[in-house]
XYZ file of C-alpha atoms in Angstrom:
636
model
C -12.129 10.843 -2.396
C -10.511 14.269 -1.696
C -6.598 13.703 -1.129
C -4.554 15.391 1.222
C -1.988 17.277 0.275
C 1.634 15.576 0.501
C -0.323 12.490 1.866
C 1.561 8.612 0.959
C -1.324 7.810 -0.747
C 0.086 5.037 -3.161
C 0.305 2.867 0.558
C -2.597 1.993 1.579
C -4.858 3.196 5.214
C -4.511 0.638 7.545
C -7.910 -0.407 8.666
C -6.979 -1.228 12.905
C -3.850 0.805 12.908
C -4.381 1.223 17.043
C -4.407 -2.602 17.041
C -1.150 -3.219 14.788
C 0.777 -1.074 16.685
C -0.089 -3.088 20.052
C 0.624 -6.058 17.889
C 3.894 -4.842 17.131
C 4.875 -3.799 20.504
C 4.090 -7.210 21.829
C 6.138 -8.511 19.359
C 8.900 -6.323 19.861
C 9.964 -7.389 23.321
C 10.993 -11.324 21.220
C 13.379 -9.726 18.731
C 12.980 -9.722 15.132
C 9.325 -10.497 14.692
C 8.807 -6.786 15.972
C 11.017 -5.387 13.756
C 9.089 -7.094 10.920
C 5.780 -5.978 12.212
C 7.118 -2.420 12.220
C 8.138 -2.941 8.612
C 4.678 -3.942 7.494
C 3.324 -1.327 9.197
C 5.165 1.421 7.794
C 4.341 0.135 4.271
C 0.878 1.914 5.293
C -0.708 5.263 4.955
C 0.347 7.461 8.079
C 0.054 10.488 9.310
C 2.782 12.540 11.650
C 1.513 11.206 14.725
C 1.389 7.465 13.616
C 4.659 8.105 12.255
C 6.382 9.264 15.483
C 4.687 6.737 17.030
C 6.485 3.683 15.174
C 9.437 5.756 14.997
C 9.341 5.745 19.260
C 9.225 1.658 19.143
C 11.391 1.412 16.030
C 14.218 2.653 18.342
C 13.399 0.063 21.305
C 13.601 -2.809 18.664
C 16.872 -3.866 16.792
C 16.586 -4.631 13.518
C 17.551 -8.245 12.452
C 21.048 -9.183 11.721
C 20.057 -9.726 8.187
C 18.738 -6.156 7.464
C 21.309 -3.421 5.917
C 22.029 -0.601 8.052
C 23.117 2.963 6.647
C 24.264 5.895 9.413
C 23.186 9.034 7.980
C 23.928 12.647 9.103
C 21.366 15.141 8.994
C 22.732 18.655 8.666
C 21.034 22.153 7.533
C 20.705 25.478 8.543
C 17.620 24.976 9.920
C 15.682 22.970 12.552
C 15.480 19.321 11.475
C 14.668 16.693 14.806
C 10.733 16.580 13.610
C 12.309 15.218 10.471
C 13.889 12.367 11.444
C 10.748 9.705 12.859
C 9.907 10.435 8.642
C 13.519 9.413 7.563
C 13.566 6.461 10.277
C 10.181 5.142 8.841
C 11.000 5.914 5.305
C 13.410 3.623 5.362
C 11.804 1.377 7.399
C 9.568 0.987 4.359
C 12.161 -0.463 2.219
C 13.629 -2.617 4.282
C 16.685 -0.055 5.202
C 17.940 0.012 9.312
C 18.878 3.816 9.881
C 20.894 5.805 12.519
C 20.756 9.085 12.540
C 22.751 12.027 13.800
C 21.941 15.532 14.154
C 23.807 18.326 14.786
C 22.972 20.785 17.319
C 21.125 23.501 15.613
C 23.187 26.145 13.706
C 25.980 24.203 13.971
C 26.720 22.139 10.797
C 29.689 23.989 9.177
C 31.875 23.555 12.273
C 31.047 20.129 12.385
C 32.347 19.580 8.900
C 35.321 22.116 9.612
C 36.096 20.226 13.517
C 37.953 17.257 13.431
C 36.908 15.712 16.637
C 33.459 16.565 16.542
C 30.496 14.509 17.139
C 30.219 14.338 13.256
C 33.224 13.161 12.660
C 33.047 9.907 15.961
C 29.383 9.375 13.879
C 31.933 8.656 11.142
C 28.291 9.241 8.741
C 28.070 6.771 5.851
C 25.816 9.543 4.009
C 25.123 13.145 4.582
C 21.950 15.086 4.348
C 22.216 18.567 3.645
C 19.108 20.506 4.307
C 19.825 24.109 3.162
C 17.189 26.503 3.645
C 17.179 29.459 0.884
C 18.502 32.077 3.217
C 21.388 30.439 3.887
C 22.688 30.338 0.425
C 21.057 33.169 -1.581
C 23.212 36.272 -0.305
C 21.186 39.842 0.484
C 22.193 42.289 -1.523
C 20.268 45.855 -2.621
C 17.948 45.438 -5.204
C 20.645 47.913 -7.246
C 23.638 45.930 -6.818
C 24.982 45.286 -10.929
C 24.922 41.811 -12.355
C 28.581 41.470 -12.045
C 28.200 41.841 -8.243
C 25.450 39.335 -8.156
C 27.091 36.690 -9.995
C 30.428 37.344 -7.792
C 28.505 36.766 -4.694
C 26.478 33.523 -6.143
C 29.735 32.370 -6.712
C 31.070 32.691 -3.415
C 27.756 30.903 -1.759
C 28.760 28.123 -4.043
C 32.007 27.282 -3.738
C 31.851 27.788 0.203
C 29.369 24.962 -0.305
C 31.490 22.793 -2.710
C 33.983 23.161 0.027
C 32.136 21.426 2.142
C 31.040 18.725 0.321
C 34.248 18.320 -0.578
C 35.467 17.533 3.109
C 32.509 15.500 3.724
C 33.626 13.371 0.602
C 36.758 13.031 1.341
C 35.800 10.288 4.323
C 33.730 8.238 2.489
C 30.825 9.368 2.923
C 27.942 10.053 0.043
C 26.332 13.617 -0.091
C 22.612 14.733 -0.530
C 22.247 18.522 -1.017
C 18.063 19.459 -0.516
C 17.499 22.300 -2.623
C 16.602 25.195 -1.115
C 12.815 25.298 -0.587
C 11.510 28.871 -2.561
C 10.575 31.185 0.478
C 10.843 34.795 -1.005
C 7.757 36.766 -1.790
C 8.040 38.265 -5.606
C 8.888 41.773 -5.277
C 8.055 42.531 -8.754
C 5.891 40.008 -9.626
C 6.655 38.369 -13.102
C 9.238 40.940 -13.487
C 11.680 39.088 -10.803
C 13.659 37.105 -12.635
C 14.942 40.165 -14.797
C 16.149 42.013 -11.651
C 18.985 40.143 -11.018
C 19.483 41.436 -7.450
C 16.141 40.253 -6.771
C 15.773 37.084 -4.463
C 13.813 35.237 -6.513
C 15.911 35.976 -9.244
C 18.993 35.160 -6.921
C 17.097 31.621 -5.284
C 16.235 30.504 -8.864
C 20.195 31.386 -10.053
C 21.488 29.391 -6.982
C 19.368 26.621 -8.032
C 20.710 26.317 -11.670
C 24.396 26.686 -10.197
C 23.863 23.927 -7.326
C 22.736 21.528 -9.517
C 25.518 22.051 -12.019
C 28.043 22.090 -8.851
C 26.409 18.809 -7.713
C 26.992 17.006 -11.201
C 30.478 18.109 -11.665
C 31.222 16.737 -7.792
C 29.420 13.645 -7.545
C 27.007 14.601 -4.478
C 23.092 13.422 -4.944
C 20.449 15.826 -4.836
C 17.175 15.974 -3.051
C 14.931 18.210 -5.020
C 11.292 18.231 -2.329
C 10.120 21.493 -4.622
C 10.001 19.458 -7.785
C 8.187 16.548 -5.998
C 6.016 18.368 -4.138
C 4.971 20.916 -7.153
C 2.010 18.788 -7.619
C 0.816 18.978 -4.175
C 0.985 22.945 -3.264
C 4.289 24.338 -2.016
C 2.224 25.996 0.783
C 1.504 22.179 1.782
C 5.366 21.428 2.264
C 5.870 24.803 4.058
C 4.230 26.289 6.988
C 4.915 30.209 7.642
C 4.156 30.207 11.125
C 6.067 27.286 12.274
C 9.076 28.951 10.371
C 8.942 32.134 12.320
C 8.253 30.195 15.641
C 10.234 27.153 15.376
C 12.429 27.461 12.204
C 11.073 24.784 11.449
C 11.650 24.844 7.085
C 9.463 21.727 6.469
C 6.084 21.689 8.703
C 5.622 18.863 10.811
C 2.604 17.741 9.221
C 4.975 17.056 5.660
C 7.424 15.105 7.916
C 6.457 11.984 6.782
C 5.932 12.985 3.315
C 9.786 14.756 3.585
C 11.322 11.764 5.181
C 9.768 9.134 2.244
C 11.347 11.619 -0.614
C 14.781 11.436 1.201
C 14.446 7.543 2.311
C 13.768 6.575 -1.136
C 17.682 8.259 -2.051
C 19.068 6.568 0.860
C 17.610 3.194 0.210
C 19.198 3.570 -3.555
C 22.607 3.909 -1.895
C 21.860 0.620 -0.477
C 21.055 -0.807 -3.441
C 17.205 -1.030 -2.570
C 15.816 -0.255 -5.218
C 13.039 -2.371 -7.241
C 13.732 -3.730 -10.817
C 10.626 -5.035 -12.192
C 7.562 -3.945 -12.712
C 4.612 -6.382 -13.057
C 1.359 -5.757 -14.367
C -1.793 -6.659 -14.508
C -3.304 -6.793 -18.121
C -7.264 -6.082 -18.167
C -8.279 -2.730 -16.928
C -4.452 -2.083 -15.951
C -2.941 -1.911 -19.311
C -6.118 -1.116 -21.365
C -9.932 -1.018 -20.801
C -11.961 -4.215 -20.685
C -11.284 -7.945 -20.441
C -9.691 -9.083 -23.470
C -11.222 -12.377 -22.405
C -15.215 -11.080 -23.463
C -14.729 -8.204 -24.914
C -12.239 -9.367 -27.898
C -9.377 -7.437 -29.289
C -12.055 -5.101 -30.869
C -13.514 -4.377 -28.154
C -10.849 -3.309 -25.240
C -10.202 0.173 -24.556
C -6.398 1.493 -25.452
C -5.588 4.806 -27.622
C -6.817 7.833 -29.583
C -10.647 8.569 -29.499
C -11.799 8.173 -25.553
C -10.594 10.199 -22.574
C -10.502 6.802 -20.980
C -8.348 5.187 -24.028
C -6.040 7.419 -24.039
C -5.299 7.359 -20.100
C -4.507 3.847 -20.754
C -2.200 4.777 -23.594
C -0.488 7.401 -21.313
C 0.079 4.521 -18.823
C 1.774 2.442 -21.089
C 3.833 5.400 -22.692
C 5.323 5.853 -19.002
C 5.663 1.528 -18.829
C 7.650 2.190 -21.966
C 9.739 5.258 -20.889
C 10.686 3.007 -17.300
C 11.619 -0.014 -19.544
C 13.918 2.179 -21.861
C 15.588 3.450 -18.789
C 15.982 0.260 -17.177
C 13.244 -1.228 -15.552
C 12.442 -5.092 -16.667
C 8.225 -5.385 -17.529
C 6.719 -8.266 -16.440
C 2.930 -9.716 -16.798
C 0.837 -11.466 -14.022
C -2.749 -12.154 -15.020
C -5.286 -14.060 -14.778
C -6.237 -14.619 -18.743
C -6.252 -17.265 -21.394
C -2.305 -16.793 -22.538
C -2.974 -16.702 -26.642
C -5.596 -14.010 -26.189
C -3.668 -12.201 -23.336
C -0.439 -11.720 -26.325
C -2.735 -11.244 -28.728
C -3.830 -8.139 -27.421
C -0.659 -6.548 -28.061
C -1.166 -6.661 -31.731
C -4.191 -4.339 -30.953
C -3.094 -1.101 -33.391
C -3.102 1.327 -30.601
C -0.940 -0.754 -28.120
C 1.992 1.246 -26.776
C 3.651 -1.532 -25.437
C 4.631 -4.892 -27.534
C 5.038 -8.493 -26.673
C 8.725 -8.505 -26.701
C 8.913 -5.178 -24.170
C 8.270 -7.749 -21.060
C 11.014 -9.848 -19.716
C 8.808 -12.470 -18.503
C 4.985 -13.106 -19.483
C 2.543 -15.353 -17.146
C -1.362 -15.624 -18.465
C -2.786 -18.320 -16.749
C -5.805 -19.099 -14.122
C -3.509 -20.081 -11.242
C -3.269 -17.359 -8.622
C -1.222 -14.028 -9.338
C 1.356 -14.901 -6.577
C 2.624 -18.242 -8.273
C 3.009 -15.360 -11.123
C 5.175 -13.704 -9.055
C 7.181 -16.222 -8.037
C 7.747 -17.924 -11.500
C 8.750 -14.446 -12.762
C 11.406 -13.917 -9.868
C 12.653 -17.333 -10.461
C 12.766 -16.897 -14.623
C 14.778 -13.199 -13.793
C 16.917 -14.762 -11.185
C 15.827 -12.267 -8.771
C 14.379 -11.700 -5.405
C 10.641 -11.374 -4.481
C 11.754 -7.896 -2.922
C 13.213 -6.572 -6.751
C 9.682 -6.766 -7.854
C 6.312 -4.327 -7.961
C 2.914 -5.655 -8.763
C 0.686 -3.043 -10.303
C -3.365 -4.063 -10.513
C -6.324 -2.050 -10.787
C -8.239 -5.424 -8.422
C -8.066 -4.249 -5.062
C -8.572 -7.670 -3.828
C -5.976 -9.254 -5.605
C -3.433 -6.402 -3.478
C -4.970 -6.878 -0.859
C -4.590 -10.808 -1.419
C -0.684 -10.280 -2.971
C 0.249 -7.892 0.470
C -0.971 -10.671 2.815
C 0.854 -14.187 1.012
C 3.776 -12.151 -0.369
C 5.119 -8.825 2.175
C 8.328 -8.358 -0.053
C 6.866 -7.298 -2.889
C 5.744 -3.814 -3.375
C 1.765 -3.124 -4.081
C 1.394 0.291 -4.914
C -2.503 1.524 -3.778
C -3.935 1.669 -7.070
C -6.323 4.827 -7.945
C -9.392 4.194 -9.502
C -9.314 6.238 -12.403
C -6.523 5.299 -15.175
C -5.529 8.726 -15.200
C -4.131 8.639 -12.279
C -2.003 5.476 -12.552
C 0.999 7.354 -13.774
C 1.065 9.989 -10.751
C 0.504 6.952 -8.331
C 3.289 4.684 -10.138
C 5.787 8.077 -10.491
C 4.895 9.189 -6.599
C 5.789 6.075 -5.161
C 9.302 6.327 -5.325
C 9.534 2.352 -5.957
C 12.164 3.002 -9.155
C 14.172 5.815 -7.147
C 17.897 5.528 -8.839
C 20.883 7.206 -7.374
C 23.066 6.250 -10.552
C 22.357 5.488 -14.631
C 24.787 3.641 -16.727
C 24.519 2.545 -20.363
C 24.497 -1.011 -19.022
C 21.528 0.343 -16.824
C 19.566 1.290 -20.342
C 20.849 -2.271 -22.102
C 19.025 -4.200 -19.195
C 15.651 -5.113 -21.052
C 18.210 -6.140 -24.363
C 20.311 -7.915 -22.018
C 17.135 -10.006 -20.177
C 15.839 -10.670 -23.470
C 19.374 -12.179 -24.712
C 19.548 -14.559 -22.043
C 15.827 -15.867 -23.065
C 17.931 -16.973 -26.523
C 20.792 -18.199 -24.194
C 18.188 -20.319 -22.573
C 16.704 -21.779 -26.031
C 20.438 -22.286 -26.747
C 20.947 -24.461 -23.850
C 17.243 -26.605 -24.177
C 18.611 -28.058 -27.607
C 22.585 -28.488 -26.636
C 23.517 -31.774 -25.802
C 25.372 -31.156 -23.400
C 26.635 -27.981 -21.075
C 30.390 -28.089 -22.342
C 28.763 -28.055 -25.825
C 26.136 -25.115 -24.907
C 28.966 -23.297 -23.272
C 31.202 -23.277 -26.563
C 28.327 -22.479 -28.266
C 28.209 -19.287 -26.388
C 31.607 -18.297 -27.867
C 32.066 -16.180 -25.189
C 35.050 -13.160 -24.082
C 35.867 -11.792 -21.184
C 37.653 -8.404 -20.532
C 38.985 -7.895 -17.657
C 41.049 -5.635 -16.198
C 41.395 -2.447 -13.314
C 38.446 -0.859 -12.273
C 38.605 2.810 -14.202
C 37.244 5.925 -13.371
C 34.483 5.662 -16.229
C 33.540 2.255 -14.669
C 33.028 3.958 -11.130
C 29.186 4.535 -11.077
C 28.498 1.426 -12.415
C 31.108 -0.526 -10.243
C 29.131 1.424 -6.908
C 25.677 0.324 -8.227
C 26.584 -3.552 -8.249
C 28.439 -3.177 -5.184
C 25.242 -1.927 -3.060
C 22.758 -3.699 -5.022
C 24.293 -7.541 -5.387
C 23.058 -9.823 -2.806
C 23.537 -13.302 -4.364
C 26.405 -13.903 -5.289
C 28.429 -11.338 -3.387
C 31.032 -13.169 -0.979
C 31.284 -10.777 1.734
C 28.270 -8.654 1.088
C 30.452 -5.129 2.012
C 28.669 -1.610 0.512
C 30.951 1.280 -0.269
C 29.998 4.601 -1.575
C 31.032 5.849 -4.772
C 33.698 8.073 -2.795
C 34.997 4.611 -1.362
C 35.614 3.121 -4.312
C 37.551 6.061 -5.657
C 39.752 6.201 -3.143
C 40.359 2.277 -3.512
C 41.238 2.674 -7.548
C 44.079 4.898 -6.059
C 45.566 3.287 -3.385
C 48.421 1.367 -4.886
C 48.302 -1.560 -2.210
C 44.004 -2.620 -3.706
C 43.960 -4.459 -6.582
C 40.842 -4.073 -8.400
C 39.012 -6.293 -11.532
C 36.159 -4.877 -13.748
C 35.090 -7.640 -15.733
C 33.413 -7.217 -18.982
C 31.766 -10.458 -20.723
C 30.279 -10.564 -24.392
C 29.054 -13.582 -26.509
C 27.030 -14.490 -29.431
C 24.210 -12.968 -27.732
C 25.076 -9.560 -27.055
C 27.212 -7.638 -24.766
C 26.446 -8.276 -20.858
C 28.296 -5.162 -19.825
C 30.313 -5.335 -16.501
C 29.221 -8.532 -14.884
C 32.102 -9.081 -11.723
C 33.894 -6.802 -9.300
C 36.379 -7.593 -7.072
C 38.408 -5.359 -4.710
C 41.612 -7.200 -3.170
C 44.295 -5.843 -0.473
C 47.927 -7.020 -0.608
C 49.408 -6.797 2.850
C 52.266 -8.590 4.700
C 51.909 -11.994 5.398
C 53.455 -12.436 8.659
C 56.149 -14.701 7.197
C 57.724 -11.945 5.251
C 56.156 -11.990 2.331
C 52.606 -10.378 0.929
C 49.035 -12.000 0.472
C 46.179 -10.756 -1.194
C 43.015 -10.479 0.770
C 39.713 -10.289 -0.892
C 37.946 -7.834 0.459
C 34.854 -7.889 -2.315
C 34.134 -10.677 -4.925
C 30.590 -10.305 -6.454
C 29.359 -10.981 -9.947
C 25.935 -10.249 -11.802
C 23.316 -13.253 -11.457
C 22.794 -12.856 -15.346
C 26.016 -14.967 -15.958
C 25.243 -17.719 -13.710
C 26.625 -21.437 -14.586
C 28.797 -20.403 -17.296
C 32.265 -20.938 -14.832
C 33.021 -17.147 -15.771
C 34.198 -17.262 -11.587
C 37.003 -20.108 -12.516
C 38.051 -17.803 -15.409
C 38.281 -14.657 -12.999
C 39.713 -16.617 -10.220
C 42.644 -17.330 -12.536
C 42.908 -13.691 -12.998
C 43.151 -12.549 -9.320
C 46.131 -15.541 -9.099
C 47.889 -14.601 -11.879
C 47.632 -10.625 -10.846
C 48.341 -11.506 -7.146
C 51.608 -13.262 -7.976
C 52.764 -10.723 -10.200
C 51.985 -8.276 -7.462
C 54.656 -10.484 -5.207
C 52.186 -11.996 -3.312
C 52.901 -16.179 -2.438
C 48.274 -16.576 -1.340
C 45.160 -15.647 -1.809
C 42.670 -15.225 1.185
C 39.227 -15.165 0.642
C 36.289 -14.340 3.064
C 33.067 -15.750 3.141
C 30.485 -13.643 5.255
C 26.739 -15.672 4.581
C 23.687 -13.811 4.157
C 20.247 -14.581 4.275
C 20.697 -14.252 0.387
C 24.471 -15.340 -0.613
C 23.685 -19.396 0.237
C 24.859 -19.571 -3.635
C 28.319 -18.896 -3.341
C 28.785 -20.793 0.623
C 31.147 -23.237 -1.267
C 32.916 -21.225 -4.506
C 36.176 -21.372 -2.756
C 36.337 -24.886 -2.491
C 35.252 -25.383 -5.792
C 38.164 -22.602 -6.981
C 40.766 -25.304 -4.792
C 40.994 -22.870 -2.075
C 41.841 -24.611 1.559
C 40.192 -24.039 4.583
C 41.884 -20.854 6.826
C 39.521 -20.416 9.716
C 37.062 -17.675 10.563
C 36.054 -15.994 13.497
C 32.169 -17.045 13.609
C 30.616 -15.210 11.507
C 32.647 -15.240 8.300
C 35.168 -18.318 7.233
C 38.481 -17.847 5.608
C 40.214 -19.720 2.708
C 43.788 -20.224 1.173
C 44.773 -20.553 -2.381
C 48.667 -21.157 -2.830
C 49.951 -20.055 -6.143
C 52.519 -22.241 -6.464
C 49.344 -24.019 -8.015
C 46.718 -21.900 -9.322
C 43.917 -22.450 -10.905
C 43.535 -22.847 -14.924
C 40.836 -20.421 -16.523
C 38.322 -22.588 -18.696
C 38.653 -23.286 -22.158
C 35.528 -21.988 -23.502
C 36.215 -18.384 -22.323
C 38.191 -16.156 -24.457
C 40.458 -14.453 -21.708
C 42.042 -10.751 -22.760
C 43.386 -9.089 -19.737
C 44.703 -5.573 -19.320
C 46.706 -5.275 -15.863
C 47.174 -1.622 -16.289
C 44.783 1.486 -15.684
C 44.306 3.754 -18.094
């Protein structure tokens, strides 16, 4: 089948989409159900039409309680309202409630610059900057000398690192678009050695925003990389330029708003963890089953082998940078891990974190490898070349994502890359350690089958913790688990990276970056929690908790008694006579509805939808024995 250019074609066409929308109007006059039909609908094939349509209803219906909202700002120097049904319904698609404000047209820089406008009372949580090329690449005669030219790139540069620099400043996390290429070649291939040249100017302002964006912490949204593939002429449209100024054509809004959602949805913490796949004719050629390990297709020698092999070279490359590999199949299990000792196999036994071959359907799959991670239904994607089995995965299981699977295996790597599904806005070495770390905790398991008892198993773990201020080194990673924990996260509060930073330096937060090794291996930073001392009201200070989370990989092993005793002991030497802590629940936090009890914390109130609790220091808690404690109460 021909493909369109810039078309979502790893979601599949909806076959009544007339009839789902009515659905989902109906619906959206009780509440949340609409919302949820929305959702489903989105995670469809659509056009601009269909998706200005749902965007018109999304804004009727308000999203469940439950469902994370982000307010994003939209600003650029050119026109940008037929982008934002695609950003709404991007983010729709991954489960992310936006509200979006733009800017009246040319007027982004004294938004930044005013400090009562209406960007500043949108008080944005992230900020979109859509630059087209014209507005940063200066005009200059073709003669001008280099030294000229790199003066006035310069300039265009830092007036723009001045601005994100005021936008970071509140809070708020910045996406810079690169410029989309618009200038004609003068010269042809001889361009780029005119230096005055704009191409040679729009590819120089490239390099430098990139490097600028690295050294400042701001994101980048880069829709000429990931629309290379497709045609630039696909993304752009000359004629609604000249009459609209419109940068992006309408017809790639939904395509535009997908590539920026995905970044959004990462703030948020949205992104998926695992990938699970299918083994015959997903992995390699054949069925393993009949045609024996001789006999399956995977490697050197066929066109049709070696697509397979470049599939699981790309499997490998997402594992090495973080992603857990799963297996869901429908196979005898000692043949299915036999196959992996075929010669050619890229991928090995141990490279998946958890392994189900059986004849039960795929979905209990799914939900046995969820449950064996400790993670959600919505952290996972389910890869498989069986359209039927999708099909069959979409209708009993909505939160995980089913990529539309091409039917040629050399096109599963363009389908699995286009998606989005892995979009990262951060990568930490404990990011890279995940698969080493999920495999560790598969020993840690074996280690507690044959101890006799959990005190036992837990000395057995001869475990340390470090724990002390949260660093600047520590702040990417700190962010990440911040917007990504669900579980055990007490109040369930996102901050941006810029948040964060300015919390390490306000002397009145306390902050805790916990670090926890054992026989096993190093688990990296596996609890956060941000604290404010203010006045008590009786004279004296308390210390609220603002954020206690901590990584679902260290369940049951009381590390949350050890850092309880931390926060008391740090609290008290900060002056303070309490500890309050908050408990907002969650459709996902259930775990941790009664850790303050458990810590000895008493009952403070609440105000409906969160409850308070009191720890007096005159008695805190001991840390337990098993855990090694070595605190450092001092930033470096």
């Amino acid at each position: 089948m021909k493909r369109t250019p810039l078309e979502l074609d790893w979601l599949p066409p909806h076959a009544d989409f007339e009839g789902a929308l009515s659905h989902a109007r109906i619906l959206s006059e009780t509440g949340a159900a609409g919302w949820h039909a929305l959702r489903a609908l989105s995670g469809h094939r659509l056009d601009f039409l269909q998706t200005t349509r749902i965007d018109r209803l999304l804004r009727q219906t308000p999203p469940p309680p439950e469902v994370p909202r982000l307010r994003l700002a939209l600003l650029g120097s050119f026109t940008l309202e037929h982008l934002v049904p695609g950003l709404r319904v991007g983010a729709l698609r991954r489960g992310l409630a936006l509200e979006v404000h733009v800017p009246p047209y040319g007027q982004w820089r004294q938004e930044i610059l005013t400090p009562g406008s209406g960007l500043a009372a949108f008080a944005p949580e992230a900020v979109l900057i859509c630059s087209a090329e014209s507005d940063l690449v200066p005009s200059l005669p073709l003669t001008t000398p280099e030294a000229e030219v790199e003066a006035a790139l310069d300039a265009a540069i830092a007036d723009l690192v001045q601005a994100w620099r005021r936008l970071r400043a509140t809070g708020t996390a910045v996406i810079q678009q690169l410029p989309i290429r618009a200038a004609a070649p003068l010269f042809g291939h001889f361009d780029r050695l005119v230096p005055a040249s704009p191409g040679a100017m729009a590819a120089e302002i490239e390099h430098r925003l990139i490097r600028a964006a690295r050294a400042e912490g701001v994101l980048i949204l880069d829709p000429m990389a990931a629309a290379r593939a497709e045609g630039i002429d696909a993304l752009q449209d000359r004629l609604m330029w000249l009459h609209a100024k419109q940068h992006v054509s309408p017809a790639a809004g939904p395509w535009f708003g997908d590539q920026a959602a995905r970044i959004l949805a990462g703030l948020r913490g949205l992104t998926r963890k695992v990938l699970v796949l299918d083994l015959d004719n997903t992995l390699w050629g054949g069925v393993i089953g009949d045609d024996g390990l001789d006999g399956i297709v995977i490697g050197e020698g066929s066109a049709r082998g070696e697509a397979f092999k470049a599939f699981q070279l790309y499997c490998k490359a997402l594992r090495e940078r973080g992603v857990l590999l799963a297996v869901s199949s429908k196979n005898d299990p000692a043949r299915a891990e036999a196959a992996f000792d075929h010669p050619e196999m890229v991928l090995r036994r141990a490279d998946f974190a958890a392994f189900v071959a059986n004849w039960t359907d795929k979905g209990q799959g799914l939900q046995r490898i969820a449950q064996e991670l400790n993670l959600g239904l919505d952290a996972l994607v389910f890869f498989d070349d069986n359209p039927a089995e999708r099909a069959l995965l979409r209708e009993q299981f909505p939160e995980v994502a089913v990529p539309e699977v091409p039917e040629q295996p050399e096109d599963y790597v363009r389908c699995l890359a286009a998606s989005g599904l892995f979009e990262t806005v951060a990568h930490t070495a404990d990011d890279a350690r995940r698969a080493e770390q999920y495999a560790a905790n598969a020993e840690r398991r074996r280690l507690e089958i044959v101890a006799p008892d959990m005190d036992s198993f837990l000395a057995g773990l001869d475990m340390e913790m470090r724990i002390g201020p949260v660093e600047r080194v520590d702040l990417v990673r700190v962010t990440q688990l911040i917007n990504k924990t669900n579980q055990f996260n007490l109040t369930t509060r996102r901050y941006t990276e810029a948040e964060v930073e300015a919390m390490i330096a306000d002397p009145d937060i306390l902050t805790f970056c916990v670090r926890l090794t054992d026989r096993f291996g190093d688990n990296g930073i596996v609890c956060v929690v941000l604290g404010r001392l203010r006045p008590d009201g009786e004279g004296g200070r308390l210390l609220e908790v603002d954020t206690w989370l901590m990584s679902c990989r260290v369940l049951g092993r009381r590390v949350e008694e050890a850092v309880a005793a931390v926060i008391a002991g740090a609290a008290r030497d900060a002056g303070a006579s309490t500890v309050v802590g908050c408990y907002r629940p969650t459709p996902k936090n259930g775990m941790v509805a009664d850790l303050f009890p458990r810590l000895g914390f008493h009952p403070a109130g609440g105000d409906g939808h969160s409850a308070l609790w009191r720890l007096d220091l005159a008695a805190p808690p001991p840390p337990p024995p098993h855990i090694r404690l070595s605190v450092n109460p001092v930033r470096q």
